[in-house]
Coordinates of C-alpha atoms in Angstrom, one line a residue:
M200 CA 79.1 77.2 63.9
T201 CA 81.3 74.6 65.5
L202 CA 84.7 73.7 64.8
T203 CA 85.8 70.2 65.4
E204 CA 87.3 68.6 62.3
P205 CA 90.9 69.4 61.1
A206 CA 91.6 71.0 57.9
P207 CA 92.2 68.4 55.0
S208 CA 95.8 69.5 54.9
A209 CA 96.4 69.2 58.6
K210 CA 99.2 67.0 59.9
A211 CA 98.6 64.4 62.7
D212 CA 101.6 65.8 64.7
Y213 CA 102.2 69.6 64.4
A214 CA 105.1 69.5 67.2
A215 CA 107.1 67.2 64.7
F216 CA 106.7 69.8 61.8
S217 CA 109.5 71.9 60.5
D218 CA 112.4 73.5 62.0
T219 CA 113.9 76.2 59.6
D220 CA 112.0 75.3 56.6
R221 CA 110.7 78.7 55.5
K222 CA 108.1 77.4 52.9
G223 CA 106.8 75.0 55.6
L224 CA 106.4 77.8 57.9
D225 CA 104.7 80.0 55.5
A226 CA 102.3 77.2 54.7
V227 CA 101.4 77.0 58.5
I228 CA 100.9 80.5 58.7
A229 CA 98.5 80.4 55.7
E230 CA 96.6 77.6 57.5
L231 CA 96.2 79.9 60.6
A232 CA 95.1 82.6 58.3
V233 CA 92.1 80.5 57.1
G234 CA 91.6 79.4 60.7
E235 CA 91.3 83.1 61.9
K236 CA 88.3 83.7 59.5
A237 CA 86.4 80.6 61.1
W238 CA 87.3 81.7 64.8
S239 CA 85.8 85.3 64.1
K240 CA 82.6 83.4 63.2
L241 CA 82.6 81.1 66.1
S242 CA 80.0 82.0 68.7
L243 CA 80.8 82.5 72.4
A244 CA 78.9 79.3 73.4
D245 CA 81.1 77.3 70.8
R246 CA 84.3 78.9 72.1
A247 CA 83.4 77.8 75.9
A248 CA 82.6 74.4 74.5
L249 CA 86.0 74.3 72.7
L250 CA 87.9 75.2 76.0
G251 CA 86.0 72.5 77.5
R252 CA 87.4 70.0 75.0
V253 CA 90.7 71.5 75.6
H254 CA 90.3 70.7 79.3
A255 CA 89.4 67.1 78.6
A256 CA 92.3 66.7 76.4
V257 CA 94.9 68.1 78.9
A258 CA 93.4 65.7 81.4
D259 CA 93.9 62.8 79.0
A260 CA 97.4 63.8 78.4
A261 CA 98.5 64.6 81.9
K262 CA 100.4 61.6 82.9
D263 CA 102.5 61.5 79.7
W264 CA 102.8 65.2 80.3
A265 CA 104.4 64.8 83.9
E266 CA 106.5 61.8 82.7
T267 CA 108.0 63.5 79.5
A268 CA 108.8 66.7 81.5
S269 CA 110.5 64.6 84.2
E270 CA 112.5 62.9 81.5
I271 CA 113.5 66.3 80.0
K272 CA 114.8 67.3 83.4
G273 CA 116.6 64.2 84.3
L274 CA 114.4 63.1 87.1
D275 CA 114.4 59.6 88.7
P276 CA 110.7 58.4 88.2
R277 CA 110.7 57.9 91.8
S278 CA 111.7 61.4 93.0
Q279 CA 109.4 63.5 94.8
A280 CA 110.7 66.2 92.4
V281 CA 108.3 64.6 89.9
G282 CA 105.5 66.2 91.9
E283 CA 106.7 69.7 90.5
E284 CA 106.0 68.4 87.2
W285 CA 102.5 67.6 87.8
I286 CA 101.7 70.7 89.9
S287 CA 103.5 73.3 87.4
G288 CA 102.6 71.3 84.3
P289 CA 99.1 69.9 83.6
Y290 CA 97.6 71.1 86.9
P291 CA 97.6 74.9 86.1
V292 CA 96.6 74.3 82.5
L293 CA 93.5 72.3 83.6
T294 CA 92.4 75.1 86.1
G295 CA 93.2 77.7 83.5
A296 CA 91.1 76.1 80.7
G297 CA 88.3 75.3 82.9
M298 CA 88.2 78.9 84.3
L299 CA 88.3 80.4 80.8
A300 CA 85.5 78.3 79.7
H301 CA 83.7 79.5 82.8
T302 CA 84.4 83.1 81.9
V303 CA 83.3 82.8 78.2
Q304 CA 80.1 81.2 79.4
A305 CA 79.5 84.0 81.9
L306 CA 79.8 86.4 78.6
V307 CA 77.4 84.0 76.8
Q308 CA 74.7 84.9 79.5
K309 CA 75.3 88.4 79.1
K310 CA 77.1 88.7 82.6
S311 CA 80.5 90.2 83.5
P312 CA 82.9 87.2 84.5
L313 CA 83.3 89.5 87.9
A314 CA 79.6 89.3 88.5
G315 CA 78.9 88.5 92.2
V316 CA 82.4 89.2 93.1
K317 CA 82.7 91.5 96.4
F318 CA 85.3 94.2 95.6
G319 CA 87.7 95.5 98.1
T320 CA 90.1 98.5 98.6
A321 CA 93.7 99.1 98.9
P322 CA 95.8 102.1 99.7
G323 CA 96.2 104.7 97.1
R324 CA 92.5 104.7 95.9
R325 CA 92.9 101.3 94.5
V326 CA 89.9 98.6 94.1
T327 CA 90.9 95.0 94.6
V328 CA 89.4 91.8 93.1
P329 CA 89.4 88.7 95.1
V330 CA 90.5 85.9 92.9
L331 CA 91.5 83.1 95.4
P332 CA 89.5 81.0 96.4
Y333 CA 87.1 81.5 93.7
S334 CA 85.1 78.4 94.2
A335 CA 84.1 76.2 97.4
H336 CA 86.6 73.6 96.1
E337 CA 89.4 76.1 96.3
A338 CA 88.3 77.3 99.6
I339 CA 88.8 73.9 101.0
L340 CA 91.9 72.6 98.9
L341 CA 93.9 75.8 99.7
H342 CA 92.5 76.8 103.0
G343 CA 94.4 79.4 104.5
F344 CA 95.5 81.0 101.1
S345 CA 94.1 83.9 99.3
A346 CA 94.7 86.2 96.4
E347 CA 93.5 89.6 95.1
V348 CA 94.1 91.8 92.2
W349 CA 94.8 95.3 92.7
M350 CA 93.9 97.6 90.1
P351 CA 95.7 100.9 89.2
P352 CA 94.8 103.8 91.3
G353 CA 91.6 105.6 90.5
I354 CA 90.0 102.8 88.6
G355 CA 86.4 102.3 89.7
A356 CA 84.7 99.1 90.6
S357 CA 82.0 99.7 87.9
T358 CA 84.7 100.2 85.3
V359 CA 86.5 96.8 86.3
L360 CA 83.2 95.0 86.3
S361 CA 82.0 96.3 82.9
H362 CA 85.5 95.7 81.1
A363 CA 86.2 92.3 82.3
G364 CA 86.1 89.9 79.5
L365 CA 88.6 91.7 77.2
A366 CA 88.4 90.9 73.6
E367 CA 85.7 88.4 74.1
H368 CA 83.4 91.3 74.2
R369 CA 83.7 91.6 70.3
P370 CA 84.4 88.0 69.3
S371 CA 83.9 88.8 65.5
L372 CA 86.8 91.4 65.8
T373 CA 90.0 89.1 65.5
Q374 CA 93.5 90.4 65.8
G375 CA 95.4 88.5 63.4
I376 CA 98.0 85.6 64.0
G377 CA 100.0 85.7 67.3
L378 CA 103.5 84.1 67.7
V379 CA 104.3 82.7 71.1
L380 CA 107.9 81.8 71.6
G381 CA 107.4 79.4 74.2
A382 CA 109.4 79.0 77.5
G383 CA 112.0 76.4 78.2
N384 CA 111.7 75.9 81.9
I385 CA 108.1 75.3 83.0
T386 CA 105.9 73.2 81.0
S387 CA 102.6 74.9 81.4
I388 CA 103.9 78.3 80.2
P389 CA 103.5 77.8 76.5
P390 CA 99.9 76.4 76.6
L391 CA 98.8 79.0 79.1
D392 CA 100.1 81.6 76.8
V393 CA 98.5 80.0 74.0
L394 CA 95.2 80.1 75.6
Y395 CA 95.5 83.8 76.5
E396 CA 96.3 84.8 73.1
L397 CA 93.4 82.9 71.7
V398 CA 90.8 84.1 74.2
A399 CA 91.9 87.3 75.8
N400 CA 93.5 89.0 72.9
N401 CA 91.2 87.0 70.1
R402 CA 94.3 85.9 68.1
V403 CA 94.8 82.6 66.6
V404 CA 98.3 81.3 67.5
L405 CA 101.6 79.9 66.2
L406 CA 103.5 78.4 69.0
K407 CA 107.2 77.9 68.4
L408 CA 108.8 75.6 71.1
N409 CA 112.0 76.1 72.8
P410 CA 114.5 73.8 71.7
V411 CA 115.0 72.7 75.3
M412 CA 111.2 71.5 75.3
A413 CA 111.4 69.6 72.1
K414 CA 110.1 66.4 73.5
M415 CA 107.0 68.1 74.9
G416 CA 105.9 68.7 71.4
S417 CA 103.9 65.4 70.9
V418 CA 102.4 66.0 74.5
Y419 CA 101.4 69.5 73.4
S420 CA 99.9 68.2 70.3
R421 CA 97.7 65.8 72.1
A422 CA 96.7 67.9 74.8
L423 CA 95.9 71.2 72.5
A424 CA 94.5 68.9 69.9
P425 CA 91.1 70.4 69.9
L426 CA 92.6 73.9 69.0
I427 CA 94.7 72.2 66.3
A428 CA 91.7 70.6 64.8
A429 CA 89.9 74.0 64.9
N430 CA 92.7 75.5 62.9
V431 CA 93.4 78.2 65.5
L432 CA 96.7 76.7 66.6
R433 CA 99.8 75.5 65.0
I434 CA 103.0 74.1 66.9
V435 CA 106.4 74.3 65.3
Q436 CA 110.1 73.4 66.4
G437 CA 113.0 75.3 65.5
G438 CA 115.8 77.3 67.0
A439 CA 116.7 80.9 66.8
E440 CA 116.7 81.2 62.9
A441 CA 113.1 80.0 62.7
G442 CA 112.0 82.2 65.8
S443 CA 113.6 85.2 64.1
Y444 CA 112.1 84.4 60.7
L445 CA 108.6 84.0 62.4
A446 CA 108.7 87.1 64.6
H447 CA 109.5 89.3 61.6
H448 CA 107.1 87.6 59.3
P449 CA 104.5 90.1 57.8
S450 CA 101.6 87.9 58.5
I451 CA 102.4 87.6 62.2
S452 CA 100.6 90.6 64.0
H453 CA 102.0 90.1 67.6
V454 CA 104.7 88.4 69.4
H455 CA 104.7 87.1 72.9
I456 CA 107.9 85.8 74.5
T457 CA 108.9 84.1 77.8
G458 CA 112.6 84.1 78.2
S459 CA 115.5 86.3 79.1
A460 CA 115.9 90.1 78.6
A461 CA 118.8 89.2 76.2
T462 CA 116.7 87.1 73.9
H463 CA 113.8 89.9 73.9
D464 CA 116.4 92.4 72.7
V465 CA 117.5 90.1 70.0
V466 CA 114.1 89.7 68.8
V467 CA 113.2 93.4 69.0
Y468 CA 116.5 95.0 67.8
G469 CA 118.3 92.2 66.3
P470 CA 121.7 90.3 67.3
G471 CA 125.2 91.5 67.9
Q472 CA 126.7 95.0 67.8
E473 CA 124.1 96.3 65.3
G474 CA 121.2 95.2 67.5
R475 CA 123.0 97.0 70.5
E476 CA 123.3 100.1 68.5
R477 CA 119.6 100.0 67.4
K478 CA 118.5 99.7 71.0
A479 CA 120.8 102.5 72.0
A480 CA 119.2 104.6 69.3
R481 CA 115.8 103.3 70.1
T482 CA 115.0 102.1 66.6
P483 CA 113.7 98.7 66.9
L484 CA 113.7 96.1 64.1
L485 CA 110.7 94.6 65.0
D486 CA 107.7 96.3 63.4
K487 CA 104.9 94.9 65.5
P488 CA 103.7 94.7 69.1
I489 CA 105.4 92.4 71.5
T490 CA 104.5 91.3 75.1
S491 CA 106.8 89.6 77.3
E492 CA 107.6 87.9 80.7
L493 CA 111.4 88.1 81.2
G494 CA 112.1 87.2 84.9
G495 CA 114.4 89.0 87.2
V496 CA 116.2 89.2 90.5
A497 CA 113.3 88.4 93.0
P498 CA 113.7 89.4 96.5
I499 CA 112.6 87.5 99.8
I500 CA 112.1 90.0 102.4
I501 CA 112.2 88.5 106.1
V502 CA 110.7 90.8 108.5
P503 CA 112.4 90.0 111.8
G504 CA 110.1 88.6 114.7
N505 CA 110.2 86.3 117.6
W506 CA 110.1 82.9 115.8
T507 CA 110.0 79.5 117.3
K508 CA 112.5 76.8 116.4
N509 CA 110.1 75.2 114.2
D510 CA 109.2 78.6 112.5
L511 CA 112.9 79.2 111.8
R512 CA 113.2 75.7 110.1
Y513 CA 109.9 75.9 108.2
Q514 CA 110.7 79.2 106.8
A515 CA 114.3 78.5 105.9
E516 CA 112.8 75.5 103.8
H517 CA 110.3 78.0 102.5
V518 CA 113.2 80.2 101.3
A519 CA 115.1 77.1 99.9
T520 CA 111.9 76.4 97.8
M521 CA 111.8 79.7 96.2
R522 CA 115.3 79.3 95.1
L523 CA 115.6 75.5 94.2
H524 CA 112.1 74.7 93.0
N525 CA 112.5 73.3 89.5
G526 CA 116.5 73.1 90.1
G527 CA 116.7 76.9 90.4
Y528 CA 115.5 77.5 86.8
N529 CA 112.4 79.6 87.4
C530 CA 111.7 83.2 86.3
I531 CA 110.5 83.8 89.7
A532 CA 113.0 81.9 91.8
G533 CA 114.0 84.2 94.8
Q534 CA 117.7 85.2 94.5
I535 CA 118.1 87.9 97.1
V536 CA 117.2 87.6 100.8
L537 CA 116.9 91.0 102.7
L538 CA 117.5 90.2 106.2
S539 CA 117.7 92.6 109.2
S540 CA 121.1 93.0 110.6
D541 CA 119.5 93.7 114.0
W542 CA 117.2 90.6 114.0
K543 CA 118.3 88.7 117.1
Q544 CA 117.5 85.5 115.5
K545 CA 119.4 86.3 112.3
K546 CA 122.2 83.8 112.9
Q547 CA 119.7 81.0 113.7
F548 CA 117.9 81.6 110.6
L549 CA 120.8 81.6 108.4
D550 CA 121.9 78.3 110.1
E551 CA 118.6 76.8 109.3
L552 CA 118.8 78.0 105.7
R553 CA 122.2 76.4 105.2
S554 CA 120.8 73.3 106.4
A555 CA 117.8 73.3 104.1
L556 CA 120.1 74.0 101.2
E557 CA 122.0 71.0 102.3
R558 CA 119.3 68.6 102.8
T559 CA 117.0 69.3 99.8
P560 CA 117.5 66.3 97.5
P561 CA 120.0 66.7 94.8
R562 CA 119.0 67.7 91.3
T563 CA 120.7 67.3 87.9
A564 CA 121.7 70.7 86.4
W565 CA 119.4 70.1 83.6
Y566 CA 118.9 73.7 82.1
P567 CA 121.7 74.8 79.4
G568 CA 124.4 77.0 80.8
S569 CA 123.6 76.5 84.6
D570 CA 127.1 75.4 85.5
D571 CA 128.6 78.3 83.7
R572 CA 126.2 80.8 85.5
V573 CA 127.1 79.1 88.8
A574 CA 130.7 79.7 88.0
Q575 CA 130.3 83.2 86.9
A576 CA 128.4 84.0 90.4
H577 CA 131.5 82.3 92.1
E578 CA 134.0 84.3 90.2
A579 CA 132.1 87.5 91.4
Y580 CA 131.8 86.3 95.0
P581 CA 135.0 84.1 95.6
N582 CA 133.9 83.6 99.3
A583 CA 130.5 82.2 98.3
E584 CA 129.4 78.9 100.3
R585 CA 128.9 75.8 98.3
H586 CA 126.0 73.6 99.4
G587 CA 124.6 70.2 98.3
D588 CA 126.0 66.9 97.3
S589 CA 128.1 68.4 94.4
G590 CA 128.6 71.8 95.9
G591 CA 126.5 73.3 92.9
R592 CA 124.3 75.6 95.2
L593 CA 125.9 78.7 96.1
L594 CA 124.9 81.0 99.2
I595 CA 126.4 84.3 99.0
D596 CA 126.5 86.3 102.1
I597 CA 127.0 90.0 101.1
E598 CA 129.1 91.7 104.0
A599 CA 129.4 95.3 104.6
G600 CA 131.6 96.8 102.1
D601 CA 131.1 94.1 99.5
D602 CA 129.9 95.1 96.0
A603 CA 126.5 93.7 95.7
S604 CA 125.7 95.0 92.1
A605 CA 126.4 91.7 90.4
I606 CA 123.9 89.7 92.3
Q607 CA 121.3 92.5 92.3
T608 CA 121.5 93.0 88.6
T609 CA 122.1 89.6 87.2
E610 CA 119.4 86.9 87.0
Y611 CA 121.7 83.9 87.4
F612 CA 119.0 81.3 86.6
S613 CA 120.5 78.6 88.6
P614 CA 120.9 77.7 92.2
V615 CA 122.6 80.9 93.4
L616 CA 121.1 82.7 96.5
G617 CA 122.4 85.8 98.0
V618 CA 121.9 87.4 101.5
I619 CA 121.9 91.2 101.9
E620 CA 121.5 92.7 105.4
L621 CA 119.7 96.1 106.2
P622 CA 119.4 97.8 109.4
G623 CA 116.2 98.3 111.3
T624 CA 113.2 96.3 112.6
G625 CA 109.5 96.3 111.9
K626 CA 108.1 99.0 109.8
K627 CA 111.5 100.7 109.5
F628 CA 113.1 97.5 108.3
L629 CA 110.4 96.7 105.8
D630 CA 110.4 100.1 104.4
A631 CA 114.0 99.9 103.7
A632 CA 113.7 96.4 102.3
V633 CA 110.9 97.8 99.8
A634 CA 113.1 100.6 98.8
T635 CA 116.0 98.4 98.1
A636 CA 113.8 95.8 96.0
N637 CA 112.4 98.8 94.1
D638 CA 115.7 100.6 93.4
E639 CA 118.5 98.1 93.5
L640 CA 117.1 94.8 92.1
L641 CA 116.7 93.9 88.5
G642 CA 113.0 93.3 87.2
T643 CA 109.6 93.6 88.9
L644 CA 108.0 90.2 88.3
G645 CA 107.7 88.7 91.8
A646 CA 108.7 89.8 95.4
N647 CA 108.2 87.8 98.6
I648 CA 107.6 88.7 102.2
I649 CA 107.8 86.5 105.1
A650 CA 106.4 87.9 108.3
G651 CA 104.9 86.7 111.6
P652 CA 101.2 87.5 112.1
K653 CA 101.9 89.5 115.2
D654 CA 104.4 91.5 113.3
I655 CA 102.1 92.1 110.5
K656 CA 99.3 93.3 112.9
S657 CA 101.7 95.5 114.8
M658 CA 102.2 97.6 111.9
R659 CA 98.5 98.0 111.3
N660 CA 97.8 100.1 107.9
G661 CA 101.6 100.2 107.5
F662 CA 102.0 97.0 106.3
R663 CA 99.5 97.1 103.5
E664 CA 100.9 100.5 102.6
A665 CA 104.4 98.9 102.2
I666 CA 102.8 96.6 99.8
A667 CA 101.5 99.4 97.8
N668 CA 104.9 100.8 97.8
L669 CA 106.5 97.4 96.4
H670 CA 106.3 97.8 92.7
Y671 CA 106.1 94.1 91.6
G672 CA 103.6 92.4 89.3
T673 CA 103.0 89.6 92.1
I674 CA 103.7 89.9 95.7
G675 CA 103.4 86.9 97.9
V676 CA 103.0 87.4 101.8
N677 CA 104.0 84.1 103.6
A678 CA 103.3 82.3 100.1
W679 CA 105.7 82.1 97.4
T680 CA 104.8 84.0 94.4
G681 CA 104.6 80.8 92.5
V682 CA 101.2 80.2 94.1
G683 CA 100.1 83.4 92.1
F684 CA 101.4 81.8 89.0
L685 CA 99.4 78.6 89.9
T686 CA 96.1 80.7 90.3
A687 CA 94.2 80.6 87.3
A688 CA 92.3 83.7 87.8
A689 CA 95.5 85.7 88.9
P690 CA 97.1 87.8 86.1
W691 CA 100.7 87.1 85.6
G692 CA 103.3 89.5 84.5
A693 CA 105.6 92.4 85.6
F694 CA 104.6 95.5 87.2
P695 CA 103.2 97.7 84.6
G696 CA 105.4 100.6 82.9
H697 CA 108.4 99.1 81.5
T698 CA 109.5 100.4 78.0
L699 CA 110.6 98.4 74.9
D700 CA 114.2 99.6 75.2
D701 CA 114.1 98.8 79.2
A702 CA 111.9 95.9 79.5
Q703 CA 113.0 94.6 82.9
S704 CA 110.8 91.8 83.6
G705 CA 108.5 92.3 80.6
R706 CA 105.4 94.1 79.5
G707 CA 101.7 92.8 79.7
F708 CA 99.9 89.9 81.5
V709 CA 99.1 86.4 81.0
H710 CA 96.9 83.7 82.7
N711 CA 94.1 86.1 84.1
A712 CA 91.4 83.7 83.5
L713 CA 88.7 86.2 84.7
L714 CA 90.0 88.5 81.8
I715 CA 90.5 91.5 84.1
S716 CA 91.2 94.5 82.1
E717 CA 94.5 96.4 82.9
P718 CA 95.3 95.0 86.3
E719 CA 98.2 96.4 88.4
R720 CA 99.3 93.5 90.3
T721 CA 98.3 90.2 92.1
V722 CA 98.8 90.0 96.1
V723 CA 98.9 86.4 97.2
K724 CA 98.7 85.5 101.2
G725 CA 99.3 82.2 102.9
P726 CA 99.6 81.0 106.6
F727 CA 102.8 81.7 108.2
R728 CA 102.9 78.2 109.8
P729 CA 101.5 74.9 108.5
F730 CA 98.6 73.0 110.0
P731 CA 98.4 72.0 112.8
R732 CA 100.9 74.7 114.2
S733 CA 98.9 77.2 112.4
F734 CA 95.8 76.4 114.9
A735 CA 98.1 76.2 117.8
H736 CA 99.3 79.8 117.1
G737 CA 95.9 81.3 116.3
E738 CA 95.9 81.1 112.5
F739 CA 92.9 79.5 111.0
A740 CA 94.3 77.7 108.3
L741 CA 94.1 73.8 107.4
F742 CA 96.8 73.7 104.8
P743 CA 99.7 71.5 105.6
K744 CA 103.4 71.7 104.4
P745 CA 102.8 72.7 100.8
P746 CA 103.6 70.0 98.2
W747 CA 105.6 72.4 96.2
F748 CA 108.3 72.7 99.1
V749 CA 111.5 71.0 97.8
T750 CA 111.6 69.1 101.1
S751 CA 108.0 67.6 100.7
R752 CA 107.9 63.9 101.4
S753 CA 104.8 63.3 99.3
A754 CA 105.0 65.9 96.4
Q755 CA 104.5 63.2 93.7
S756 CA 101.3 61.6 94.9
T757 CA 99.9 65.1 95.9
G758 CA 100.7 66.5 92.5
R759 CA 99.3 63.6 90.8
L760 CA 96.1 63.6 92.6
L761 CA 95.8 67.4 92.7
S762 CA 95.9 67.2 88.7
G763 CA 93.3 64.5 88.9
F764 CA 91.0 66.7 90.8
A765 CA 91.4 69.5 88.6
A766 CA 90.6 67.3 85.7
K767 CA 87.4 66.2 87.5
P768 CA 86.6 68.0 90.5
G769 CA 84.3 66.4 93.2
W770 CA 84.0 66.4 96.8
L771 CA 84.5 62.6 97.0
R772 CA 87.9 63.2 95.4
M773 CA 89.2 65.5 98.0
P774 CA 90.1 63.2 100.9
A775 CA 92.6 61.5 98.8
V776 CA 94.3 64.8 98.0
F777 CA 94.3 65.8 101.8
G778 CA 95.7 62.4 102.7
A779 CA 98.8 62.6 100.4
A780 CA 99.2 66.4 101.3
F781 CA 99.4 65.7 105.0
R782 CA 102.2 63.0 104.5
A783 CA 104.4 65.9 103.2

C-alpha cells in the first residue's frame, strides 16, 4: 500500500488553518484518525520511501526555510548569522530524514539498524554505540569530531542490537495521535519531533506551532507536504488556549512539548494557583503520557591547563558561541562557566572572554521577554558587566560570598553568562566541577567540558570516569553540545530519571535516527584546536574554525553549502563546503 494523495477534504496549506476554532480542531483530529488506520497498513518499504520524499521536499524548501527563519529573527540577509538558520534549520532535518529512511530500510531487510556497528565500553559496565561519524562523508566533513551513545549500566550489546528499531518492529500496532507542541526558537525542532513521533513511536502527528514561529507555517507545510498528503500529519496555529484544548482532547494519546518547565507544568497541572496546588499534591490534570525537552542551566567546565594565546582566544570564542548562538535563545545555551580559581591563566582567559562578548556581531533581542529576563538577572546581580553595542549581554562574575542561587537555578534564556570559581586543578578541579553541575545547577540537558589533550591524557581513566559521573543527556568534550543536537543518529534529551512533578530538563529522547532503545546519554568529542593548529600540536583533525561559531566570517555560505550537501551528498560537492569553511 502506498500513500501519496491527499484526502479529498485536505487543505492546501494546513499551517494557515485554525487558531482556537474547536470544531476545526476536532475535524483535523478526525482526519488524523483516518490517517492512522492507513499508516498501520503501510509497509516498511513504503514508509522508507515516504521518508525519502520528505527529504526531497525539505531540500526543495530549504532556501525559503532559512530566509523565513532569518526574517522572524530580524537578521540582515547579509549577516553571517543567517548561516545559523541554515545549519540549525533545514540541515539537521535533511540528515535526520535521510538517516531515518536508512534505518527503516535496514528493518525492511530484516537487519538491525546497528548491524555492523562496533560497540565499545564505558565506566560502570556501560556499552557504547558510535554514531558519529556514521558515514564516509561524515568522517571527512566533520573530521576530528566523534559521538557515542552510552547505554545504562548492565545493558548488553546483544540487547542494544536487537532492540534498535523501536516501534518500527511492529508497524501495524500504531499508538494513536501524538500532539507536538512546537518550539519557538530553533526551526528544526518541530519537524524533527514530528518525524520521531511518527517513526520511533508509530504515532500520527498533530503539530501545533509556537506563535513565535507562525511565519514558518507555510514553509513547514511545503517541507512536510508528503506527510500531510499521507494524512499522517496536520499542522495548526494557535496560542495557549488551542494548545490546552488539544493536549486534553480525548482523541490525543500522547503529548510532546519543547519549551520551558513553567509551560510544561501548566499543560500537566493547569494554570495559576490551582495548578500549583495540583502539582504540590501530585495530582496531574493531564490524563495521558507526556514527554518533554525543557532546557536548563548548562555548565561549561574549563579544565585548567597551559594554553597558548591562540588557545585562550579560540576557546573564549567557543564559550561565547555556547551562550550567544541564536542570540542566546537556545535550550542548551551555556549559562555557567565553571573556572578554577587556581588556574594561572584565569585572568587571561576572562579577558579574552570579555573581548569575545564584545566583538561578537550584535543581534536583535528577537525572542519575547528577553529584555525583561536580562533586567531580572541584572537586578539579582547589580555588579554584572554589560557587553556588546547595546550593553545587552551580561557577564556575571560570582565572587566569594556572593549568592549564586539565582543564576544556578534560573534559565535566563537570554544573553546572560555567569562565571563561578572553584578551587583545584586537574582531576580534583574536574571532580568538584562535576559535583557542582550535578548538585547545584537546574536541569540535565547538556554539559560542556573544555580541556587540553595533554590534561585529558594526564587523568588517564579518571577523565572518562568523570564523564560517567556527569549526569547530563549530552556531554560535549571540546565540542559544544549543539553538535550532539545536529547529529542525526544521536539521541537528544535530558538525563533519564526525572519525574512528572520535577521534570527539570524533561523526559524522553528525540532525534535518535538509529532508533536506539532506552539510551542514557550522548558524548560528543571535538578537537581542542582548529586546523591547522590542531596538526601543529599533535591532534589529527582537519576541521577548521566551526561555522556555528558566532565569530565565523563564512557561516552563511558554509551553512548553505552544507545544507546543499545534505540534500544531495556527493564527493564532488565536498570541496565547495571545505572552501567556504576554511574562510571562517
